[in-house]
């Protein structure tokens, strides 16, 4: 247990040091997170904000028209691609430190490869989540079933982004590598999730104390998009890179 704690402490220290050194560049590439959230908020779907994120009320989907559904799907597709591209760009910043490559050329190349691949994976994730919600709609245990399903799926795909960007993995290989690293370091995944939950929750609590609704939600969105989420991505990738002895 002590070794596990030391491992995470070392990785956390690396993540903080890297984030502080590249903070301006990371924040710049995190701005699209705000745009993606605003796109989803403006579509016709019944959405709500929580912890600075936007979620879909699947129970209200039957009330939407065909046009509303089309706009919703299009909006979510654009938002998911923007998010995928931003995550890839942050990972490229991390990779550039290891490989001493030019960030500008990597980013242009990655939009058509890594971002597209990650977009496919995240779209599949959203579709599976949506299907499970619909299939269990009238089930009294829906909340349990969906929560367990989401927990397992998130664990399997936890390291898929760094697997795609750092190791240039194709989709099946990225999923296999993600699962392999998660199974090897489950304690890091659990601590990351706990740290992320505490960080996101603390931001919302502080926002509610300072601002009235709906300004508190937008403040939470701003802080989470530009600071909390980017750091979590940096921490996640540093955890993935622990599989390389020279990265330690």
mmCIF file of C-alpha atoms in Angstrom, residues 38 43 53 57 111 132 141 188 193 203 205 224 231:
data_model
loop_
_atom_site.group_PDB
_atom_site.id
_atom_site.type_symbol
_atom_site.label_atom_id
_atom_site.label_comp_id
_atom_site.label_asym_id
_atom_site.label_seq_id
_atom_site.Cartn_x
_atom_site.Cartn_y
_atom_site.Cartn_z
ATOM 1 C CA UNK A 38 -21.957 25.772 -25.164
ATOM 2 C CA UNK A 43 -29.162 22.418 -29.055
ATOM 3 C CA UNK A 53 -20.717 19.581 -17.324
ATOM 4 C CA UNK A 57 -32.248 13.873 -19.960
ATOM 5 C CA UNK A 111 -6.453 16.395 -36.105
ATOM 6 C CA UNK A 132 -28.301 1.175 -21.819
ATOM 7 C CA UNK A 141 -32.899 -0.770 -10.869
ATOM 8 C CA UNK A 188 -4.226 5.119 -9.541
ATOM 9 C CA UNK A 193 -11.458 9.560 -9.907
ATOM 10 C CA UNK A 203 -15.452 24.271 -7.666
ATOM 11 C CA UNK A 205 -19.521 24.638 -3.957
ATOM 12 C CA UNK A 224 -13.427 23.237 -14.762
ATOM 13 C CA UNK A 231 -4.894 19.100 -15.112
#
